[in-house]
């Protein structure tokens, strides 16, 4: 059996570490815009992942222990997450396999405790990897 097709209601699961940043466990539901459906839910196609952005996500690092805040997004899919054969509305169908690239953008930097005042984290972004979590056990693709 192949890998499941990503459908509306499946999740993009984000990592708890992006580079040196430690994040809380986070996931976001996918909303498919494909013309086809599986289990009565629209299939997700290339581009649907770009609609996901989680803001207000707290983070720390090993040296900056006073939490900061940022936003998580899917920066890029792994090529294996786009079907080479199946299309919907002219776009490749997304497949729940492999890891996508995640970008965490710092909005308010975490702080390193220091006297007389804390030292802010100088990183403006961190990169990690996430994956799709699919409840779709009915329809799958090999690529």
Coordinates of C-alpha atoms in Angstrom, one line a residue:
X1 CA 0.0 0.0 0.0
X2 CA 1.2 3.5 -0.8
X3 CA 1.2 6.7 1.3
X4 CA -2.1 8.4 2.2
X5 CA -3.4 11.3 0.2
X6 CA -3.7 14.4 2.5
X7 CA -7.3 15.6 2.8
X8 CA -9.2 18.3 4.6
X9 CA -8.9 17.8 8.4
X10 CA -5.5 16.0 8.2
X11 CA -2.8 17.8 10.2
X12 CA 0.5 19.5 9.5
X13 CA 2.6 18.6 12.6
X14 CA 5.3 21.0 13.5
X15 CA 8.5 20.1 15.3
X16 CA 9.3 20.9 19.0
X17 CA 12.7 22.0 17.9
X18 CA 13.6 24.3 15.0
X19 CA 17.4 24.7 15.1
X20 CA 18.2 26.0 18.6
X21 CA 14.6 27.0 19.3
X22 CA 12.4 24.9 21.6
X23 CA 8.7 25.1 20.8
X24 CA 5.6 23.7 22.3
X25 CA 3.9 20.8 20.4
X26 CA 1.9 22.3 17.6
X27 CA -0.3 21.1 14.7
X28 CA -2.7 22.7 12.3
X29 CA -5.5 21.3 10.3
X30 CA -5.2 21.2 6.5
X31 CA -7.9 22.7 4.3
X32 CA -8.0 21.1 0.8
X33 CA -8.9 23.0 -2.3
X34 CA -8.6 20.2 -4.8
X35 CA -11.6 19.3 -6.9
X36 CA -11.6 15.6 -5.9
X37 CA -12.6 14.2 -2.5
X38 CA -11.8 11.2 -0.3
X39 CA -14.1 10.1 2.5
X40 CA -16.3 13.2 1.6
X41 CA -13.4 15.6 2.2
X42 CA -11.6 17.7 -0.4
X43 CA -8.1 16.5 -1.3
X44 CA -5.1 18.8 -0.5
X45 CA -3.1 20.0 -3.5
X46 CA 0.2 21.9 -4.0
X47 CA -0.3 25.4 -2.5
X48 CA -2.7 24.4 0.3
X49 CA 0.2 24.1 2.7
X50 CA 1.1 27.8 2.2
X51 CA -2.2 28.8 3.9
X52 CA -1.0 27.5 7.3
X53 CA 0.6 30.1 9.7
X54 CA 0.5 29.7 13.4
X55 CA 1.3 33.0 15.2
X56 CA 1.9 33.7 18.9
X57 CA 4.0 30.6 19.4
X58 CA 6.3 30.8 22.4
X59 CA 9.9 29.7 22.2
X60 CA 13.1 29.5 24.2
X61 CA 16.7 28.4 23.5
X62 CA 19.2 26.8 25.8
X63 CA 20.7 30.3 26.5
X64 CA 17.6 32.5 26.2
X65 CA 15.3 31.0 28.8
X66 CA 12.8 33.9 29.1
X67 CA 10.3 33.0 26.4
X68 CA 9.9 34.9 23.1
X69 CA 7.2 34.7 20.5
X70 CA 7.1 33.9 16.8
X71 CA 5.2 32.4 13.9
X72 CA 5.4 29.0 12.3
X73 CA 4.8 28.2 8.6
X74 CA 5.6 25.5 6.1
X75 CA 8.4 26.9 4.0
X76 CA 8.8 24.1 1.4
X77 CA 7.5 20.6 0.8
X78 CA 9.8 17.7 0.2
X79 CA 9.5 16.7 -3.5
X80 CA 8.1 13.3 -2.5
X81 CA 5.1 15.0 -0.8
X82 CA 3.7 16.1 -4.2
X83 CA 2.3 13.3 -6.3
X84 CA 4.1 12.9 -9.7
X85 CA 1.0 11.3 -11.2
X86 CA -2.2 12.3 -9.4
X87 CA -3.6 15.8 -10.0
X88 CA -6.7 17.7 -8.9
X89 CA -7.6 20.9 -10.6
X90 CA -4.3 20.8 -12.5
X91 CA -2.2 20.7 -9.3
X92 CA -0.3 17.8 -7.7
X93 CA -2.1 16.1 -4.9
X94 CA -0.3 16.1 -1.5
X95 CA 0.9 12.9 0.0
X96 CA 1.6 12.2 3.7
X97 CA 5.2 11.0 3.5
X98 CA 8.6 12.6 4.1
X99 CA 9.3 15.8 5.9
X100 CA 8.5 19.4 4.9
X101 CA 10.7 22.4 5.8
X102 CA 9.3 24.6 8.6
X103 CA 10.3 28.2 9.2
X104 CA 9.9 29.8 12.6
X105 CA 10.0 33.6 12.4
X106 CA 10.9 35.4 15.6
X107 CA 8.4 38.3 16.3
X108 CA 9.5 39.1 19.9
X109 CA 12.9 37.6 20.8
X110 CA 13.5 35.3 23.7
X111 CA 15.7 36.8 26.4
X112 CA 18.9 35.7 28.2
X113 CA 18.7 36.5 31.9
X114 CA 21.4 39.1 32.6
X115 CA 22.0 42.1 34.9
X116 CA 21.2 44.9 34.5
X117 CA 18.8 43.9 31.7
X118 CA 18.1 40.7 29.7
X119 CA 19.9 40.1 26.4
X120 CA 17.6 39.4 23.4
X121 CA 18.1 36.5 21.0
X122 CA 19.7 37.8 17.8
X123 CA 18.3 35.1 15.5
X124 CA 15.4 36.3 13.3
X125 CA 14.3 32.8 12.2
X126 CA 14.9 29.1 12.8
X127 CA 14.4 26.2 10.4
X128 CA 13.1 22.7 11.2
X129 CA 11.2 19.8 9.7
X130 CA 7.5 18.8 10.1
X131 CA 5.2 16.2 8.6
X132 CA 1.7 15.5 7.6
X133 CA -0.5 13.3 9.9
X134 CA -3.3 11.7 7.9
X135 CA -6.4 9.9 9.1
X136 CA -7.1 8.8 5.5
X137 CA -6.6 5.0 5.4
X138 CA -8.8 4.6 2.3
X139 CA -6.9 6.3 -0.6
X140 CA -3.2 6.2 -1.1
X141 CA -0.6 6.8 -3.8
X142 CA 2.8 5.4 -4.5
X143 CA 4.1 8.7 -5.9

